[in-house]
Coordinates of C-alpha atoms and ligand atoms in Angstrom, one line a residue:
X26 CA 38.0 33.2 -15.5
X27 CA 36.0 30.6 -13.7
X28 CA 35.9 32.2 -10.4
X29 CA 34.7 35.4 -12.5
X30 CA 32.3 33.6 -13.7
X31 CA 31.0 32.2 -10.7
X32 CA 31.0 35.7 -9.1
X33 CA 29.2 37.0 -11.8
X34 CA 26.4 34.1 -11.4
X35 CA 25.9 34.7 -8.1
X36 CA 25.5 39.2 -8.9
X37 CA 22.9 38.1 -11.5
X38 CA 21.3 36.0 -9.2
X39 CA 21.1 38.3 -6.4
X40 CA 19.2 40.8 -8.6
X41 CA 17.7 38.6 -10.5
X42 CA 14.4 37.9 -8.8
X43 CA 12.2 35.1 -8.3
X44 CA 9.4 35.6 -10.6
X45 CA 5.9 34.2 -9.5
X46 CA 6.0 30.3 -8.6
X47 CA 2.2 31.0 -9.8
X48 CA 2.8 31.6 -13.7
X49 CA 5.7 29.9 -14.9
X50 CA 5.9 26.0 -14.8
X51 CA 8.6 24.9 -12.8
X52 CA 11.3 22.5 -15.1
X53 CA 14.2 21.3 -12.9
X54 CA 16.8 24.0 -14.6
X55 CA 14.5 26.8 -13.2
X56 CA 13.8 24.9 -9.8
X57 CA 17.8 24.4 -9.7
X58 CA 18.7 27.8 -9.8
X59 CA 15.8 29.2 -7.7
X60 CA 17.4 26.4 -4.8
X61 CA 20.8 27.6 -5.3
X62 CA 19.7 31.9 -5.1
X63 CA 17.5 31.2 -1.7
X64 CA 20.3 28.5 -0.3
X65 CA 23.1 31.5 -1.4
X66 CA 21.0 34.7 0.4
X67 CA 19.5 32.2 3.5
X68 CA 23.4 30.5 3.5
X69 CA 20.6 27.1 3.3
X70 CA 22.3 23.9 3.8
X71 CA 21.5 22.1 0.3
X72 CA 22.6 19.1 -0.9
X73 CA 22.7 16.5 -3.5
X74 CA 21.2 13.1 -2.3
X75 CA 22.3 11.3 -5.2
X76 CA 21.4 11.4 -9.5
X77 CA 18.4 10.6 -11.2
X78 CA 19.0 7.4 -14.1
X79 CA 20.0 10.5 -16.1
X80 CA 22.8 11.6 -14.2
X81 CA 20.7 14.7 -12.7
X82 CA 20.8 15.7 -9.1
X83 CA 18.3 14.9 -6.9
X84 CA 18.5 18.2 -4.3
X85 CA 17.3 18.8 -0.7
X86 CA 17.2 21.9 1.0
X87 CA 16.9 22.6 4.4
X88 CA 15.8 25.4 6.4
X89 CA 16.3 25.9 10.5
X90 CA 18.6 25.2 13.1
X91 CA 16.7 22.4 14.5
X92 CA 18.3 19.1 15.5
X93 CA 15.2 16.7 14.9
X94 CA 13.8 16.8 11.3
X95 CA 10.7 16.7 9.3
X96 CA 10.5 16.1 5.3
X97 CA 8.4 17.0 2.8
X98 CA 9.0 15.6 -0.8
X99 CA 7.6 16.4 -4.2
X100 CA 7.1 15.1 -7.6
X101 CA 7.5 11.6 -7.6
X102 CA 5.8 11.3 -10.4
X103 CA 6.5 13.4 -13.5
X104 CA 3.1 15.2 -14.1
X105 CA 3.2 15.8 -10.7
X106 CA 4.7 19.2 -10.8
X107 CA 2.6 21.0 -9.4
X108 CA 3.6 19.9 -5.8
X109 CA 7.1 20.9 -6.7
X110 CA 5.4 24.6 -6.9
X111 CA 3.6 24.6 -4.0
X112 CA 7.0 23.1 -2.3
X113 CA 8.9 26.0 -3.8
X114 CA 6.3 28.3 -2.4
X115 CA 6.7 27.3 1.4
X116 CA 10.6 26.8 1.4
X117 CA 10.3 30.7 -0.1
X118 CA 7.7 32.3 2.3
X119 CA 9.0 30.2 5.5
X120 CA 12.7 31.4 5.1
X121 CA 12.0 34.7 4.2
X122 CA 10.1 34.8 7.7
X123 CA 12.1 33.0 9.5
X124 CA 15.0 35.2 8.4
X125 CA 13.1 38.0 9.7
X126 CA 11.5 36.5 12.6
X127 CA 8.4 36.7 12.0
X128 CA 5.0 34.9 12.4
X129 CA 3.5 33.5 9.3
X130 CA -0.3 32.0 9.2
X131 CA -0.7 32.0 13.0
X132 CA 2.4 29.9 13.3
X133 CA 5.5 31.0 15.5
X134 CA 8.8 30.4 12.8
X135 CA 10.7 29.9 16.0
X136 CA 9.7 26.1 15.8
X137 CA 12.5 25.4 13.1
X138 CA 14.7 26.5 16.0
X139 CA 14.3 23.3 17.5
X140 CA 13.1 21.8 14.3
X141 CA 14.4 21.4 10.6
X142 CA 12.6 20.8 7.8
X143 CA 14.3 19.5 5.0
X144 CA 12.4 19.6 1.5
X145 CA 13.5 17.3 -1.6
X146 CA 11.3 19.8 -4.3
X147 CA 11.8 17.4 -7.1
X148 CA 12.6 13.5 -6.7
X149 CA 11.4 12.6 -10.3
X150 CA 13.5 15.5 -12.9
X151 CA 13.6 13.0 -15.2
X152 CA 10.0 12.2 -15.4
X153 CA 9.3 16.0 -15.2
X154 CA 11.3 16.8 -17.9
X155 CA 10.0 14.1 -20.1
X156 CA 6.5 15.1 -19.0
X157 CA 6.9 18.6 -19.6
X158 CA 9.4 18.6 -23.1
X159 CA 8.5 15.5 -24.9
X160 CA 11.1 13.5 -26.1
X161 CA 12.0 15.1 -29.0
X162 CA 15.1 16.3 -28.2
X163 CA 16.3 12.5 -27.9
X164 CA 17.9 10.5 -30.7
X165 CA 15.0 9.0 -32.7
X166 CA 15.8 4.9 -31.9
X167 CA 15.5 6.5 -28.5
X168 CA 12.1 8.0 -29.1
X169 CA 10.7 4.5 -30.8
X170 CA 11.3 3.7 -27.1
X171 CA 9.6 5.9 -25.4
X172 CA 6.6 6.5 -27.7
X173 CA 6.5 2.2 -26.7
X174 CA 6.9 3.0 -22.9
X175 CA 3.9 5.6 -23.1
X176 CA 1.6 3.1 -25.2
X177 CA 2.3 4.2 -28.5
X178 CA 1.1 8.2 -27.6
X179 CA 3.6 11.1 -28.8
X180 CA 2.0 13.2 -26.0
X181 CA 3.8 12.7 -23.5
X182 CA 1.5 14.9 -20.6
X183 CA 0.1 11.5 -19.0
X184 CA 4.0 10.5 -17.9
X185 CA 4.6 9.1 -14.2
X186 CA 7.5 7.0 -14.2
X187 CA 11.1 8.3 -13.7
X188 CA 13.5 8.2 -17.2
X189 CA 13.2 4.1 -17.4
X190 CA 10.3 4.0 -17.1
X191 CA 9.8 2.9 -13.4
X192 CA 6.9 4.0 -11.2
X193 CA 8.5 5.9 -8.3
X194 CA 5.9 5.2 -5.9
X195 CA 5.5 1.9 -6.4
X196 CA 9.3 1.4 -5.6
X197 CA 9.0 0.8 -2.0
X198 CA 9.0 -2.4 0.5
X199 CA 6.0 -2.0 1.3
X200 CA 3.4 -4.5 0.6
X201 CA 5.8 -4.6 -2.5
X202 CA 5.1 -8.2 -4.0
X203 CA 1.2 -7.6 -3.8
X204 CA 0.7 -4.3 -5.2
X205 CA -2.2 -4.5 -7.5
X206 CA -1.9 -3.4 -11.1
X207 CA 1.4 -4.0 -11.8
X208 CA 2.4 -2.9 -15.6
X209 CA 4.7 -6.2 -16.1
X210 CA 7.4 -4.2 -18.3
X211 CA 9.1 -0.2 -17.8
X212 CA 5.7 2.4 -18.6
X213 CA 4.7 5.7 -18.5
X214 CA 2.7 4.4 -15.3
X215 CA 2.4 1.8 -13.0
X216 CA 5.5 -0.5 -13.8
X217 CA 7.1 -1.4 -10.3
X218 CA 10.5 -2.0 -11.3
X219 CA 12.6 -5.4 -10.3
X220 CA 12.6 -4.9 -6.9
X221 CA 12.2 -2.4 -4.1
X222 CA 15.2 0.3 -4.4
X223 CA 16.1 -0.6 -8.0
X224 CA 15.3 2.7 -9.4
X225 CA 18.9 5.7 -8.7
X226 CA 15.8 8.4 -7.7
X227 CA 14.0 5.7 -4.6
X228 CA 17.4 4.3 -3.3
X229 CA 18.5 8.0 -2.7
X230 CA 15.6 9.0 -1.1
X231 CA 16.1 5.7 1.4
X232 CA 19.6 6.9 2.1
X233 CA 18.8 10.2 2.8
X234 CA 15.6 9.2 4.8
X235 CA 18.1 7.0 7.3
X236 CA 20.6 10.0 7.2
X237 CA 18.3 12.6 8.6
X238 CA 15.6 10.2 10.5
X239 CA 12.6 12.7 9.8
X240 CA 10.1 12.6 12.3
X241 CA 7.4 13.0 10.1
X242 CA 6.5 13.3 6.4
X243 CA 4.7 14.7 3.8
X244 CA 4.9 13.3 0.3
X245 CA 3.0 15.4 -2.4
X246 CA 1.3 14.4 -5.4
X247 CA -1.6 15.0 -7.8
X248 CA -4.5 15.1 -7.9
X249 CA -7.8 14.4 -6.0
X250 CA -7.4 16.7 -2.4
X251 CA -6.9 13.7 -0.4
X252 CA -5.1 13.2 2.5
X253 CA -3.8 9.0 3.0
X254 CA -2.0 8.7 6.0
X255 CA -2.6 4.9 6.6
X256 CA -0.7 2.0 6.4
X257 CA -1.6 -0.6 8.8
X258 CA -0.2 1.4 11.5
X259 CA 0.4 0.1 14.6
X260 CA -2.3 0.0 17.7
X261 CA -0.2 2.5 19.8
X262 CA 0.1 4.8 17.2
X263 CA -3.3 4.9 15.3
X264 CA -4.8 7.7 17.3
X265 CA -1.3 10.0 16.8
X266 CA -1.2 9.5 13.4
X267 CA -4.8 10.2 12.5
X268 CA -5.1 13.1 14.8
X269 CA -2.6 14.3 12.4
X270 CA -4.0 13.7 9.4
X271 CA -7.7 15.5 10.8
X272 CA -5.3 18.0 11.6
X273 CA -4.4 18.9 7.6
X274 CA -7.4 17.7 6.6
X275 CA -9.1 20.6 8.7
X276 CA -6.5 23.3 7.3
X277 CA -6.8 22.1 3.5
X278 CA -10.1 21.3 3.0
X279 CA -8.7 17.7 1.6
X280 CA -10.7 14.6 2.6
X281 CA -9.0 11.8 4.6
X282 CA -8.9 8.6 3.2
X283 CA -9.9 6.0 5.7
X284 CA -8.6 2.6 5.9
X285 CA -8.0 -0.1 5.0
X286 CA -9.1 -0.2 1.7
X287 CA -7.0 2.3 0.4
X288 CA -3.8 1.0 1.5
X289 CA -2.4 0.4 -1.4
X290 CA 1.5 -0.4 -0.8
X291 CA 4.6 0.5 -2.3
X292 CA 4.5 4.4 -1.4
X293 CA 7.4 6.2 -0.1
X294 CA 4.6 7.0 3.3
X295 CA 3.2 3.3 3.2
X296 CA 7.0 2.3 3.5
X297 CA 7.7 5.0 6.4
X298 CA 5.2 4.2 8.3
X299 CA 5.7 0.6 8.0
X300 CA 9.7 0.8 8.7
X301 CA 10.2 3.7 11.2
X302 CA 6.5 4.0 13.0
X303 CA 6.3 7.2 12.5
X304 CA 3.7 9.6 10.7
X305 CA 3.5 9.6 7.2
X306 CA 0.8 11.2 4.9
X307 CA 1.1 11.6 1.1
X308 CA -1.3 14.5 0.4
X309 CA -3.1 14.9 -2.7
X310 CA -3.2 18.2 -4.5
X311 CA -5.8 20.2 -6.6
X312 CA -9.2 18.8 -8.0
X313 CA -9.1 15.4 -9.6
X314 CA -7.8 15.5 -13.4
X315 CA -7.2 12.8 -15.5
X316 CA -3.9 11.3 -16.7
X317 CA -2.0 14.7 -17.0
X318 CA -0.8 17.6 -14.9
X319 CA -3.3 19.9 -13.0
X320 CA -3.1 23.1 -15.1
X321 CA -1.0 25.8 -13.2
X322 CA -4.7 28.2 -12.3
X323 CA -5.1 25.8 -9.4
X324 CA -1.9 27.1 -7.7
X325 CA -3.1 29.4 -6.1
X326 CA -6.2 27.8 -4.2
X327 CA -4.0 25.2 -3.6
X328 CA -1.6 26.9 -1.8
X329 CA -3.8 29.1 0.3
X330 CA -4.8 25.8 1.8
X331 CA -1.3 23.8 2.1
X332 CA 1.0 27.3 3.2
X333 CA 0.8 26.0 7.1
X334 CA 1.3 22.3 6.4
X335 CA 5.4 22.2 6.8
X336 CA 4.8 24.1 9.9
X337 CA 2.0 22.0 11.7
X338 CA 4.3 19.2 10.6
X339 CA 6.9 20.8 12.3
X340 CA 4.9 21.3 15.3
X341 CA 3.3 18.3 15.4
X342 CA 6.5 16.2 15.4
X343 CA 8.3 18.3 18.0
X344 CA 5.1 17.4 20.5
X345 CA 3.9 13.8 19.7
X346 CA 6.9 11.9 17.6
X347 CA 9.2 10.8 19.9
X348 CA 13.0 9.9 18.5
Ligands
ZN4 ZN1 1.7 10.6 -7.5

């Protein structure tokens, strides 16, 4: 009966197609089964890194044959989810090329023969889902809680944290003990957690990180179109890591932060760049907005400017990272 089942799943899913990444918000059940029809029909390596503080799986997909790697990660933070879109949007137009060998915005695909990028879509479902369904659904002592964490507000569109209410990107050692506007107790924003790694979602992403050694890496959030690519980076590597950043900031429009004042600490980038030398940039999406989620009409601009980022990144790492 299972394995009846499970053939049927896959059938549906086969005909079933994508609808537009543009009109329908992205939850982590749709995201999930859109990773699992492309990683089916591509035969994509995809993987759980490890499970959210809700027991959900934190998945990355990869696409190419290369050896070396690059990684691009999205939605840190729960009203974030935009970048988990725009991810969705490259990992579907790059494979569908690459399948077919073709060229795709002036870039050659043949690039992820030598190599891979791996994308991790979605490193926050819990915040998502709490950003994007309330808390409802939860027992109501549970709510009290919540409502609490989010500063007494039953809209819950402002959430950043992940499911215990932990800042994501404030998780990392990086600069760790002086980052700047710590929330001293779990939030919908800004609350550091106990110590670097304490949160499931970070200490996967630091596993996985060592696993692959990414040559580069692209971290997307919301909002502002800014590129930050620094983090007291070394001497010798300075003029490779901003030539990089000029680089996207020329494709996207996006301005680039300069330093040092904006090196804030704590960041998945901030700590990459610190810890393996290597280019980092966390790239802001969409016009600025306020403490909620850019509303889904920006897609579209905002991917005609980001649809050659994993592929410059690509490029870029294969000619000026070494290993
Ligand atoms: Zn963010």
């Amino acid at each position: 009966m299972k394995k009846i089942f499970h053939c049927f799943m896959i059938i549906f899913l086969l005909v079933h197609p994508i609808r537009s990444t543009a009109t329908e918000m992205y939850t982590y059940e749709r995201m999930e089964n859109h990773l699992k029809l492309l990683s089916h029909k591509y035969n994509l390596e995809m993987k759980s890194i490890g499970h959210t503080e809700f027991g959900r799986e934190i998945y990355a997909i990869k696409l190419g044959e290369g050896k070396k790697n690059v990684l691009i990660t999205g939605s840190h933070h729960g009203r974030e989810w935009l970048t988990t879109h725009i991810i969705m949007e490259m990992l579907k137009n790059y494979t569908a090329a690459y399948d077919k060998k073709y060229s795709l915005y002036g870039h050659s695909l043949n690039i992820l023969d030598r190599v891979s990028i791996w994308f991790v879509p979605m490193v926050n479902p819990d915040g998502v889902t709490i950003q994007q369904k309330g808390v409802e659904h939860l027992p109501l002592s549970l709510q009290e809680i919540y409502i609490d964490m989010n500063g007494g507000e039953n809209n819950f569109k402002r959430w950043k944290a992940n499911g215990k209410g932990v800042d994501l990107n404030r998780q990392y050692p990086a600069g760790w003990k002086e980052i700047n506007g710590n929330t001293p107790y779990a939030s919908y924003s800004h609350y550091k957690g106990e110590k670097p790694f304490s949160a499931s979602e970070t200490k996967s992403l630091f596993t996985f990180t060592e696993e692959i050694k990414p040559l580069a890496s692209v971290a997307y959030h919301t909002s502002g179109r800014e590129v930050f690519w620094y983090y007291f980076n070394s001497l010798e590597n300075l003029q490779r890591d901003s030539k990089l950043a000029t680089m996207v900031s020329d494709v996207t429009g996006y301005k680039i932060s300069y330093p040092p004042g904006d090196a804030l600490g704590g960041g998945y980038t901030d700590w990459f760049i610190q810890n393996y030398q290597k280019p980092a940039m966390t790239i802001e999406l969409s016009y600025l907005v306020d403490e909620t989620n850019p509303p889904l009409s920006v897609f579209h601009e905002e991917w005609d400017r980001n649809k050659s980022i994993g592929l410059i990144l690509a490029e870029y790492a294969e000619k000026y990272v070494k290993r």
